XYZ file of C-alpha atoms in Angstrom:
232
model
C 73.317 1.483 124.756
C 70.726 1.384 122.641
C 68.133 -1.367 122.450
C 68.785 -3.491 119.898
C 72.568 -2.338 119.263
C 73.958 -5.881 121.087
C 74.636 -9.037 119.152
C 72.526 -11.885 119.520
C 74.457 -13.886 122.768
C 73.894 -17.101 120.828
C 76.077 -16.446 117.878
C 79.917 -18.693 118.157
C 82.902 -17.349 118.197
C 85.678 -18.373 115.989
C 88.705 -18.309 118.060
C 91.296 -18.310 115.142
C 90.101 -15.620 113.962
C 91.310 -11.941 114.133
C 89.583 -8.587 113.927
C 92.089 -6.002 113.536
C 90.634 -2.130 114.165
C 93.005 0.230 112.852
C 94.599 -1.857 109.578
C 97.159 0.135 108.191
C 100.323 -0.312 106.320
C 102.752 -0.169 108.818
C 101.845 -2.087 112.334
C 98.454 -3.008 111.044
C 99.858 -4.993 108.129
C 102.567 -6.591 109.984
C 100.271 -7.639 112.917
C 98.097 -8.817 110.247
C 100.253 -11.308 107.922
C 102.014 -12.545 111.480
C 98.339 -14.127 112.284
C 97.542 -14.705 109.104
C 101.000 -17.274 108.412
C 100.028 -18.602 111.527
C 96.512 -20.105 109.947
C 94.280 -16.971 111.225
C 91.274 -15.833 109.169
C 91.656 -12.131 109.354
C 89.395 -9.514 109.605
C 90.468 -6.021 108.973
C 88.615 -2.581 109.847
C 90.067 0.770 108.381
C 87.905 3.221 106.870
C 89.164 3.541 103.121
C 87.803 0.891 101.020
C 90.518 1.016 98.814
C 93.299 1.148 101.669
C 91.308 -2.547 102.471
C 92.241 -3.645 98.477
C 95.226 -2.851 98.992
C 95.890 -4.523 102.702
C 93.911 -7.922 101.542
C 95.929 -8.063 97.816
C 99.227 -7.498 100.568
C 97.996 -10.355 102.934
C 97.101 -13.142 99.525
C 100.642 -14.674 99.367
C 99.373 -16.041 103.126
C 96.505 -18.208 101.788
C 94.514 -17.063 105.140
C 91.230 -15.986 104.807
C 90.871 -12.666 104.089
C 88.079 -10.243 104.681
C 87.273 -6.512 105.331
C 84.911 -3.545 106.864
C 84.654 -0.620 105.835
C 84.192 1.667 108.945
C 85.583 4.893 110.538
C 86.447 5.120 114.326
C 85.546 8.937 114.804
C 81.948 8.168 114.536
C 81.158 5.504 117.295
C 77.648 4.389 116.586
C 78.643 3.721 112.957
C 81.491 1.471 114.143
C 78.849 -0.046 116.495
C 76.866 -0.896 113.967
C 79.500 -2.464 111.469
C 80.635 -4.448 114.726
C 76.928 -5.256 115.693
C 76.341 -6.968 112.205
C 79.804 -9.001 112.578
C 78.621 -10.264 115.628
C 75.533 -11.452 114.705
C 77.114 -14.095 112.667
C 78.277 -17.703 113.496
C 82.053 -17.703 113.933
C 82.718 -14.513 115.042
C 86.227 -13.258 115.662
C 87.567 -14.085 119.323
C 90.448 -12.460 118.777
C 90.172 -8.833 118.539
C 92.995 -6.249 118.192
C 92.783 -2.281 118.357
C 95.121 -0.465 116.632
C 93.348 2.667 115.947
C 94.630 6.247 116.522
C 94.922 9.596 115.665
C 98.498 10.634 115.650
C 99.121 14.053 114.224
C 101.152 15.970 116.174
C 98.658 18.652 118.134
C 98.923 20.778 121.184
C 96.032 21.297 123.535
C 96.250 25.339 123.748
C 95.850 25.681 120.173
C 93.359 22.130 119.551
C 89.747 22.716 118.729
C 87.032 21.394 121.203
C 85.645 18.887 117.381
C 89.524 17.962 117.024
C 89.541 16.594 121.052
C 86.650 14.980 120.662
C 87.444 13.544 117.545
C 90.777 12.426 118.465
C 89.207 10.559 121.851
C 86.743 8.783 119.438
C 89.228 7.226 117.479
C 91.731 6.647 119.917
C 89.162 5.384 122.611
C 86.001 5.534 122.949
C 86.080 2.877 119.257
C 87.402 0.369 121.763
C 85.293 0.769 124.286
C 82.665 0.583 121.795
C 83.902 -2.247 119.894
C 84.366 -4.287 123.111
C 80.739 -3.773 124.197
C 79.876 -5.312 121.334
C 81.753 -8.390 121.382
C 81.573 -9.098 124.771
C 78.076 -10.923 124.848
C 79.019 -13.399 122.291
C 82.381 -13.815 123.620
C 80.903 -14.834 127.380
C 78.321 -16.997 126.135
C 81.509 -18.773 124.397
C 83.268 -18.581 127.640
C 86.839 -17.055 125.918
C 87.347 -14.114 124.196
C 90.817 -11.767 123.735
C 91.154 -8.244 123.612
C 94.093 -6.347 123.328
C 94.154 -2.973 122.677
C 97.868 -1.199 121.450
C 99.394 1.251 124.044
C 102.213 4.158 123.568
C 104.784 5.711 125.639
C 103.113 8.266 125.389
C 101.169 7.076 128.023
C 104.116 7.068 130.268
C 105.510 10.105 129.283
C 103.320 12.240 127.257
C 104.571 14.971 124.815
C 102.888 18.642 124.394
C 103.363 18.019 121.228
C 101.651 15.251 120.701
C 98.833 16.066 123.010
C 95.827 13.984 122.127
C 97.439 10.763 121.348
C 99.852 11.201 124.763
C 95.779 11.638 126.054
C 94.316 8.560 124.533
C 96.959 5.901 125.005
C 96.949 7.363 128.543
C 93.140 6.679 128.649
C 92.903 3.987 126.374
C 95.048 2.049 129.075
C 92.759 2.612 131.661
C 89.833 1.649 129.847
C 91.575 -1.699 128.762
C 92.530 -2.228 132.668
C 88.912 -1.920 133.452
C 87.384 -3.986 130.818
C 89.609 -6.620 131.574
C 88.612 -6.628 135.730
C 84.743 -6.393 134.122
C 85.105 -9.481 131.495
C 87.850 -11.583 133.220
C 85.471 -13.426 135.657
C 83.657 -14.598 131.909
C 86.912 -15.900 130.363
C 88.072 -12.798 128.663
C 91.564 -11.266 128.688
C 92.070 -7.761 127.976
C 95.210 -6.303 128.158
C 97.103 -3.290 126.586
C 100.487 -3.931 124.931
C 102.405 -1.104 125.264
C 104.734 -0.068 122.185
C 107.981 1.855 124.005
C 109.156 4.008 121.270
C 108.672 5.333 117.787
C 107.394 2.554 115.236
C 110.398 2.864 112.679
C 110.677 -0.004 110.126
C 114.517 -1.132 110.417
C 114.889 -0.541 114.129
C 114.597 -2.532 116.783
C 110.650 -1.107 116.605
C 109.979 -2.754 113.464
C 106.597 -3.424 112.396
C 107.522 -7.371 112.099
C 109.633 -7.139 114.876
C 106.195 -5.918 117.530
C 104.019 -8.002 115.665
C 105.747 -11.092 117.167
C 105.338 -9.699 120.426
C 101.219 -9.696 119.602
C 101.696 -13.527 119.246
C 103.889 -14.209 121.493
C 100.975 -12.531 124.176
C 98.367 -14.221 122.475
C 100.040 -17.590 122.893
C 101.891 -17.731 125.976
C 101.256 -20.038 128.488
C 102.704 -16.863 130.963
C 100.096 -15.276 133.558
C 97.581 -13.025 131.750
C 98.551 -9.183 132.373
C 96.567 -6.292 132.206
C 99.528 -4.761 130.510
C 101.818 -6.039 128.210
C 105.378 -4.030 126.989
C 107.115 -3.834 123.904
C 110.884 -2.574 124.078
C 112.987 -3.558 121.448
C 114.515 -6.759 122.879
């Protein structure tokens, strides 16, 4: 990690502040709304400032404090810089949900090296970078929660969705390893695997899945390396 890239270990953590990386109009918005309704301050991260403005406007009715940060997960060092700014502040997020993904159809035999590298940066490296930046502040506080959005493609890879299949498998492994490293410091890390395609109006409606995130964060049950949402 480059010198000076880590946040000041004296920065405080706000356990009721959510950092949502990869905020979008589907699952991201539903998760943000569920936690905003539950009294959390919410910080949204996405590439587009226009998209962030629309999401924040859509959450205004919750009455929660909504902050936005424009950052591109496909540029890990730029993402690191923005996250370092955040975690050098007092009251930095004590809950992180990493939801960024490149989910467009593609195949390994026809994907360029540039495409493969970009997809891996978004799907996996970005999550690791965010954890690297947040970990010192969370360690200083003795608490913190990091959840990454997993997918059934990690269990059953699909050749026509090659990079997201690779990404979800690698992301789950990364979260498991981060959890093993951080658990002794009181920091919880897990994958929440969504076992089917997210479709509004079905059992896999974003609002139903958002409730599962809330349950995982607030349950008194033993922590696990992986939680699942199966539509039930």
